Coordinates of C-alpha atoms in Angstrom, one line a residue:
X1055 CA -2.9 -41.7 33.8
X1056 CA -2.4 -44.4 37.2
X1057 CA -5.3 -45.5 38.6
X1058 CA -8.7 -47.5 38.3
X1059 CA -11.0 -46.3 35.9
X1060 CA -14.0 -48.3 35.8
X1061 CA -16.4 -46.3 33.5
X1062 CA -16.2 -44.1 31.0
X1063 CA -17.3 -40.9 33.1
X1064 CA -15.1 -41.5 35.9
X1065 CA -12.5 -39.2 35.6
X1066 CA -14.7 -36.2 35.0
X1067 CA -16.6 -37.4 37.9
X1068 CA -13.6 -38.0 40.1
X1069 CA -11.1 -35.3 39.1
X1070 CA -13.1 -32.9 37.1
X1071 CA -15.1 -29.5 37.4
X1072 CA -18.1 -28.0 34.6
X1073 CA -19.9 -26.1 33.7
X1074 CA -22.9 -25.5 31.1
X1075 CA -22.6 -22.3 29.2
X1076 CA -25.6 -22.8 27.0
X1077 CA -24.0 -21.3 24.0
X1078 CA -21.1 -23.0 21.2
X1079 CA -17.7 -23.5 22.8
X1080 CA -15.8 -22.0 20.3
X1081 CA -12.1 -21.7 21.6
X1082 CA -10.3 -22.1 24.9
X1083 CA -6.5 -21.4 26.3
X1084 CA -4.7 -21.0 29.4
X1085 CA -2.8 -18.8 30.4
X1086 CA 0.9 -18.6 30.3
X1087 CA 1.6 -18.7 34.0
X1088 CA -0.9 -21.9 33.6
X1089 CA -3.1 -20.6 36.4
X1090 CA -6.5 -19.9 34.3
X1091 CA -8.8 -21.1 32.2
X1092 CA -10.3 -19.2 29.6
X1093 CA -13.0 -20.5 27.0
X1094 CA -15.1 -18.1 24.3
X1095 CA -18.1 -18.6 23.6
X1096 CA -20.6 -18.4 20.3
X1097 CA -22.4 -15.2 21.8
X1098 CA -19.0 -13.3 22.4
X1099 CA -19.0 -14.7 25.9
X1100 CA -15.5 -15.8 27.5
X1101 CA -15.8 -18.1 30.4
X1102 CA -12.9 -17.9 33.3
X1103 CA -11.9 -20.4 35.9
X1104 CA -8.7 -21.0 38.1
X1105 CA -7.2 -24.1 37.6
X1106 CA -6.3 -24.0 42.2
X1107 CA -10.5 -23.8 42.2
X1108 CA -13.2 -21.5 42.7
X1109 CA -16.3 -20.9 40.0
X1110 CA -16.8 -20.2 36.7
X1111 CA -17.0 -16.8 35.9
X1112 CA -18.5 -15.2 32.6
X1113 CA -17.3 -12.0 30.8
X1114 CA -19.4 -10.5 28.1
X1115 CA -16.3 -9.3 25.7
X1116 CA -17.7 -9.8 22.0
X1117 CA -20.5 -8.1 20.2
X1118 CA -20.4 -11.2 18.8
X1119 CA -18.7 -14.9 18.0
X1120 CA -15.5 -15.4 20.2
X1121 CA -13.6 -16.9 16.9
X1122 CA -9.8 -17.1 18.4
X1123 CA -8.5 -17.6 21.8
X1124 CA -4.7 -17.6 23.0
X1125 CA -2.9 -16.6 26.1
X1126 CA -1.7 -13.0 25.8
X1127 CA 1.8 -11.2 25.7
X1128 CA 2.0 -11.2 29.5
X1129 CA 1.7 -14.6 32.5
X1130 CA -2.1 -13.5 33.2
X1131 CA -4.2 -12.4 30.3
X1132 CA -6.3 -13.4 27.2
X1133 CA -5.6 -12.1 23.5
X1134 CA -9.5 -13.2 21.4
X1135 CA -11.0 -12.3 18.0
X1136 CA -13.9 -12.0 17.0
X1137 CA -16.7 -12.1 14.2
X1138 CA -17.4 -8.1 15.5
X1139 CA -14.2 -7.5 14.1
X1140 CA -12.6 -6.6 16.8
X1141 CA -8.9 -8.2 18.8
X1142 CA -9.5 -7.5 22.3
X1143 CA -7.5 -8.6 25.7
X1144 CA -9.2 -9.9 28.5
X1145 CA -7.4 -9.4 32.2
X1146 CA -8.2 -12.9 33.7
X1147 CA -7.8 -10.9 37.4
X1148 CA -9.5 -8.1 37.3
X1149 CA -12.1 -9.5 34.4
X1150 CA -11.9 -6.1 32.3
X1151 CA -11.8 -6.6 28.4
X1152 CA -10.1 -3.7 26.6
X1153 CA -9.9 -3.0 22.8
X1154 CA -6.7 -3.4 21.5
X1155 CA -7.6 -3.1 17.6
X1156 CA -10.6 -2.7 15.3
X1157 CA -10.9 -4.5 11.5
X1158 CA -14.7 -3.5 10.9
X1159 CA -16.6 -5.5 9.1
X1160 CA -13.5 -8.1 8.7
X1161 CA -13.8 -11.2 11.5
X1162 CA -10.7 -11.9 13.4
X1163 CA -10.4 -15.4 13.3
X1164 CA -6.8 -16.5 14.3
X1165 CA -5.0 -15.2 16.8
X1166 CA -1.5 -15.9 18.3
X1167 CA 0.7 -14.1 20.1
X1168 CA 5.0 -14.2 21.2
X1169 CA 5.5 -13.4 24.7
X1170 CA 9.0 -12.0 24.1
X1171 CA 10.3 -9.7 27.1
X1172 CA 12.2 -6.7 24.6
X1173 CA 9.2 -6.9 22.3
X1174 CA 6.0 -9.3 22.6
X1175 CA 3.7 -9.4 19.3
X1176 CA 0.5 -10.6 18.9
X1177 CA -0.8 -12.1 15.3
X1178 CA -4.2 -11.6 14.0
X1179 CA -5.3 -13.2 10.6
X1180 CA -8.3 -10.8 9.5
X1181 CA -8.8 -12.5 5.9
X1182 CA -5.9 -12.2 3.6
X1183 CA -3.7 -10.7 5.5
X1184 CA -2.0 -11.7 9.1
X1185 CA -1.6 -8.5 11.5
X1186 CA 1.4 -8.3 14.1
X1187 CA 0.8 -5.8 16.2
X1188 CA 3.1 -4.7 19.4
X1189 CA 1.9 -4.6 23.1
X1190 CA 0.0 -1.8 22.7
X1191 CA -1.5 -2.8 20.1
X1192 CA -0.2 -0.8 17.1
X1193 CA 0.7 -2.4 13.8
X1194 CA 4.6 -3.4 13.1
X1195 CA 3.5 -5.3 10.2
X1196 CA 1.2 -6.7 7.4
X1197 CA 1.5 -10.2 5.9
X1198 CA -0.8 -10.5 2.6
X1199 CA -1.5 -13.9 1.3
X1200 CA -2.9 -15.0 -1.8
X1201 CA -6.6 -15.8 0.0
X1202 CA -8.0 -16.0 3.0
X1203 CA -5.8 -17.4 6.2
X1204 CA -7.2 -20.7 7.3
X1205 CA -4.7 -21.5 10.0
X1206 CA -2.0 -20.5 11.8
X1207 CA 0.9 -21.8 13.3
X1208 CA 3.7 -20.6 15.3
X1209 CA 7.3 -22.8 16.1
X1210 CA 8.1 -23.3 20.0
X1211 CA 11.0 -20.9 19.6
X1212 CA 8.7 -17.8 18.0
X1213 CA 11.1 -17.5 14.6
X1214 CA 8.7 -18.6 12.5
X1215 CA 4.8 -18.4 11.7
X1216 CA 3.0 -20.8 9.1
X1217 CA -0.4 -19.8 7.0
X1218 CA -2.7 -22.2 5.6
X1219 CA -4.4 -20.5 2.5
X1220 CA -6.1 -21.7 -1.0
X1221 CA -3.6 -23.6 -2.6
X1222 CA -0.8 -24.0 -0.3
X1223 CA 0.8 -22.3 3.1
X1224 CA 3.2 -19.7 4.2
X1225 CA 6.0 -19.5 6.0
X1226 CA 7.2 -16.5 7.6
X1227 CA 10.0 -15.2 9.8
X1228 CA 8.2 -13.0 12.5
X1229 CA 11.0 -10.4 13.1
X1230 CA 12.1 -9.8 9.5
X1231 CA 10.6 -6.6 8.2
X1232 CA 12.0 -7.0 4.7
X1233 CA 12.1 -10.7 3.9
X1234 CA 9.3 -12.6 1.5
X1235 CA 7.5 -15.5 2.9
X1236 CA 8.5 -19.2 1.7
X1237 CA 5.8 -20.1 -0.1
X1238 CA 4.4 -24.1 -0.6
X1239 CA 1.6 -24.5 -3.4
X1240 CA -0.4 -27.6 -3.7
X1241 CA -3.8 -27.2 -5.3
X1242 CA -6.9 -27.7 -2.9
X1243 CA -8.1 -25.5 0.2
X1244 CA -5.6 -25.9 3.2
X1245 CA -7.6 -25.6 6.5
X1246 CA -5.5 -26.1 9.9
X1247 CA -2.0 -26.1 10.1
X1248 CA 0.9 -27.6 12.4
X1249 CA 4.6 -26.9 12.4
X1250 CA 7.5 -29.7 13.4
X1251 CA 8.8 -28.8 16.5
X1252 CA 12.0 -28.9 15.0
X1253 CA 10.7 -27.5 12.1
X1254 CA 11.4 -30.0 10.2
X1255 CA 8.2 -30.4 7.9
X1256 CA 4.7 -28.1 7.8
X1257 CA 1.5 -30.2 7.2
X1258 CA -1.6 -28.6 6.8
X1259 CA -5.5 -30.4 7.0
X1260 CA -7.6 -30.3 3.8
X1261 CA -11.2 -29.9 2.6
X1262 CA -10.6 -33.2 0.5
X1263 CA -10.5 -35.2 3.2
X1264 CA -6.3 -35.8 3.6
X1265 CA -3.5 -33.7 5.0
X1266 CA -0.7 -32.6 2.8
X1267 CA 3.1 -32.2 4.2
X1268 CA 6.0 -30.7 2.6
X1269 CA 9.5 -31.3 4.4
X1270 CA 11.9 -28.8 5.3
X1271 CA 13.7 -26.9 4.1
X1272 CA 13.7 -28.2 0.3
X1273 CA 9.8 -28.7 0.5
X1274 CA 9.4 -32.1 -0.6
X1275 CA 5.9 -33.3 -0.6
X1276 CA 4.0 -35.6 1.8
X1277 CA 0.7 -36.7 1.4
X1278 CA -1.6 -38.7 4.0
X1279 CA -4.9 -39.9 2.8
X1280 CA -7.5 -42.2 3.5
X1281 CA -10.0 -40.3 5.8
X1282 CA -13.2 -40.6 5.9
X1283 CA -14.1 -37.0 6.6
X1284 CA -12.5 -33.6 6.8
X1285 CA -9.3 -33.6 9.3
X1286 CA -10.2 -30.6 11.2
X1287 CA -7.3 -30.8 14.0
X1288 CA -3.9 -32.3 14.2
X1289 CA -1.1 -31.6 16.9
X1290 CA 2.2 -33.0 16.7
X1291 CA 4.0 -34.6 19.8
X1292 CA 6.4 -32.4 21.6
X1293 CA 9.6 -34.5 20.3
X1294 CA 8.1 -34.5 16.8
X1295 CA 8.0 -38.4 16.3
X1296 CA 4.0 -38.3 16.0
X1297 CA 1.3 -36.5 14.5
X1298 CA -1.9 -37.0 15.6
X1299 CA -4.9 -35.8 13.8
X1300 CA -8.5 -36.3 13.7
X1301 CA -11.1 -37.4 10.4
X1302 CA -11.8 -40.8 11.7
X1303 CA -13.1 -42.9 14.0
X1304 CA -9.7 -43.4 15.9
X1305 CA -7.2 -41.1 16.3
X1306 CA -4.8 -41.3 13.5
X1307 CA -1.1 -41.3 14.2
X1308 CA 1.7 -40.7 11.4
X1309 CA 5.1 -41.5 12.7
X1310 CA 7.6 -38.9 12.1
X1311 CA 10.7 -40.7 12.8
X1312 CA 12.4 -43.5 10.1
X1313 CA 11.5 -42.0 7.2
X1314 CA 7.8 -41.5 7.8
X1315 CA 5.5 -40.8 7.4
X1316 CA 5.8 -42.0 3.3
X1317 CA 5.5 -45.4 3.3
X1318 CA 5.1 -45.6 6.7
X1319 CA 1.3 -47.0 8.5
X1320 CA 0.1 -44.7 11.3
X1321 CA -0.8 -46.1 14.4
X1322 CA -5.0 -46.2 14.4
X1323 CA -5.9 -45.5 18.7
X1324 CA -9.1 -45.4 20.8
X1325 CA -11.5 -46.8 17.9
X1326 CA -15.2 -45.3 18.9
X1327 CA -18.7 -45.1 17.2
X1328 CA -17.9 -41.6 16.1
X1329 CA -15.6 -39.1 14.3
X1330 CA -12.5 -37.7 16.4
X1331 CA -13.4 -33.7 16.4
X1332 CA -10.1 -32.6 17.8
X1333 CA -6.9 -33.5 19.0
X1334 CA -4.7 -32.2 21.8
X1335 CA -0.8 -33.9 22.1
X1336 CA 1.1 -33.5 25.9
X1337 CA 3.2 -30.6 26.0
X1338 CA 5.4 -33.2 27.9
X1339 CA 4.7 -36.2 27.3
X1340 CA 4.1 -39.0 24.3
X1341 CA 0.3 -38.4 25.0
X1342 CA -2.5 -37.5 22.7
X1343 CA -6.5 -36.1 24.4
X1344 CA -9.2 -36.6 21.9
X1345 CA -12.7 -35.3 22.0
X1346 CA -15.4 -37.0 19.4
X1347 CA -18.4 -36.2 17.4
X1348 CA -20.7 -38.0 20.2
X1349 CA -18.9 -36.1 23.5
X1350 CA -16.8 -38.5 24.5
X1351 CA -13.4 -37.5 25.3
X1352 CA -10.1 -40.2 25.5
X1353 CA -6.6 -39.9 26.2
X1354 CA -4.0 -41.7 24.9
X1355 CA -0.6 -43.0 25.7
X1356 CA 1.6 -43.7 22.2
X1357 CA 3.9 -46.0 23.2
X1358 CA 2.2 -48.4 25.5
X1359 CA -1.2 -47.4 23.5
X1360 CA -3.5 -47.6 26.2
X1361 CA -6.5 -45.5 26.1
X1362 CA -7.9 -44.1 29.3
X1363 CA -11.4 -42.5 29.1
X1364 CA -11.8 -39.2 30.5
X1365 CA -15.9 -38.5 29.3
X1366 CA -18.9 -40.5 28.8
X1367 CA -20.8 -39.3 25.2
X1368 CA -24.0 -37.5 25.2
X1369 CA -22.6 -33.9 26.0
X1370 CA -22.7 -32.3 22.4
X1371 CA -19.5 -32.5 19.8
X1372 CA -16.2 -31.5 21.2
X1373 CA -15.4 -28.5 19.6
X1374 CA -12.8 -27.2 21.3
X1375 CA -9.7 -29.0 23.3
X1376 CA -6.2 -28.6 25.3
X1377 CA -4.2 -29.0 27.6
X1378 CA -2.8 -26.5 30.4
X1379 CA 1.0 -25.5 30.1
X1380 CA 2.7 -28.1 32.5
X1381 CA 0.0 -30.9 31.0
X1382 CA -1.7 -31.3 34.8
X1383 CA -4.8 -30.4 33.4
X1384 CA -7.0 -30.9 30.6
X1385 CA -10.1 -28.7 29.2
X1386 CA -12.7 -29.2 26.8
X1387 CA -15.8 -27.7 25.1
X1388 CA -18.7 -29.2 23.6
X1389 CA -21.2 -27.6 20.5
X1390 CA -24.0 -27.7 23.2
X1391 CA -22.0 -25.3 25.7
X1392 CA -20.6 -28.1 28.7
X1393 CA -17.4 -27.0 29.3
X1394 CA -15.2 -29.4 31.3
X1395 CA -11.6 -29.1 33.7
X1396 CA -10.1 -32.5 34.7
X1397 CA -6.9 -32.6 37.0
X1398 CA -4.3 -35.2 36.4
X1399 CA -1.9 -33.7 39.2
X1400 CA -4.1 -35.5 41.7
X1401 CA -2.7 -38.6 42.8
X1402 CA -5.9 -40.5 44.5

């Protein structure tokens, strides 16, 4: 974040690379040895480009919405779902998509997946019910909820996995096979979800225009209200001090440190003319990216909150934004199909 900036378009200017994909950005990853970028499209399209250089490179794999993106099991591949019904890998080498399971008429629309070396997992949330399946893609086991999955979330050590639903979430431990899921009720639709790094609380986005938290383990409720719109994406900060979500016209911060966040006021960054669409935190730093309703894309330091711009608006609503796995570079996708890389390794 050193250095000049001297308009708002600068740094995708300077230090970045697009493209236009003329279709939706629906979801984007990288991949785990943080060496590709992958991004699906609305017309089953996913979009590959090296993060070292070279061009972007398109892959018809849906028949169909891409819906969910991750990185897959392995250091060089991409787990999707789509609204065919279908999970599929893409090979980000060779570009081949292969099948790994079919739900019919059902869309796919979360996917995660645990790269563990004695036995990886991928989940799938295919309405009610979240499917973990093994590397070759066979099913270990079914998680039923009481309505359709909204969200999913997994902690950094792969123990546990959290599902927004109607009236509440779900918290699971992946490798039991026997054990029932902790289960947090609150009335309301749940949308996104995001799990403490220490797993310390689980707050989840709602249609009504708040977030709702409940600590852990004793479930203790937390509510944060006063958005203007529906929170559709919130992050929290690799040490768990912050939660940053989106709903209003600056990126709203709730401290998770001192008590907070009851009685606590977040911290209100990078005011704009528009909505914040999505939020993206460091996965190093005290940093937050955030892409708005108008196309304009910010990041933010916490601390020192200063705001450097990273896009001008006028490119279509972010719809879709992260960062790659050591944080040198940041991707985002707009609902008019421009699909941006910007390196922050560079030092000029």
């Amino acid at each position: 974040m050193s250095g000049m900036v001297t308009d708002a378009d600068e740094m995708l200017r300077v230090r970045g690379v697009s493209h236009d994909c003329a279709e939706f950005v629906t979801a984007l990853a990288f991949d785990r040895a943080g060496g590709t970028l992958a991004a699906g499209l609305g017309d089953g399209r996913i979009v590959l480009r090296g993060l070292a250089g070279g061009d972007f490179v398109e892959h018809a794999c849906h028949d169909g919405a891409v819906l969910a993106l991750a990185p897959d099991i392995d250091q060089s591949g991409f787990c999707s779902g789509g609204d065919d019904g279908a999970l599929k890998r893409l090979d980000s080498a060779t570009g081949e998509s292969t099948e790994l399971a079919s739900f019919g008429m059902k869309w796919v629309e979360h996917v995660l997946t645990v790269p563990d070396r004695k036995a990886p997992l991928r989940a799938a949330a295919v309405g009610k019910t979240i499917h973990l399946l093994d590397a070759a893609g066979a099913t270990l086991r079914t998680l039923a909820h009481p309505s359709t999955v909204a969200g999913m979330a997994l902690d950094p050590k792969h123990r546990r996995l959290a599902a927004a639903h109607y009236n509440g979430a779900s918290l699971w431990f992946v490798r039991s096979e026997n054990a029932k899921p902790q289960v947090f009720e609150w009335k309301g639709s749940h949308l996104a979800i995001a799990l403490h790094p220490d797993i310390e609380a689980m707050v989840t986005t709602m249609q009504e225009n708040e977030l709702h938290g409940w600590k852990l383990p004793d479930g203790q409720h937390m509510r944060m209200s006063g958005y203007p719109t529906k929170p559709e994406s919130l992050d929290f900060t690799r040490s768990g001090k912050w939660l940053a979500t989106a709903g209003a016209e600056a990126i709203v911060i709730w401290p998770f440190f001192g008590g907070g966040p009851m009685g606590k006021a977040p911290l209100e960054l990078a005011a704009g003319e528009t909505v914040v669409r999505r939020v993206a935190c460091h996965p190093q730093h005290e940093v937050v990216a955030a892409g708005f309703a108008d196309g304009s894309v910010v990041v933010a330091d916490i601390a020192r909150e200063r705001i450097l711009p990273v896009a001008a608006a006028g490119r279509g609503a972010v719809s879709t934004l992260g960062w790659s796995p050591n944080g040198a570079h940041l991707a985002f996708g707009t609902e008019s199909g421009f699909l941006a890389l910007i390196d922050f390794s560079r030092k000029d």
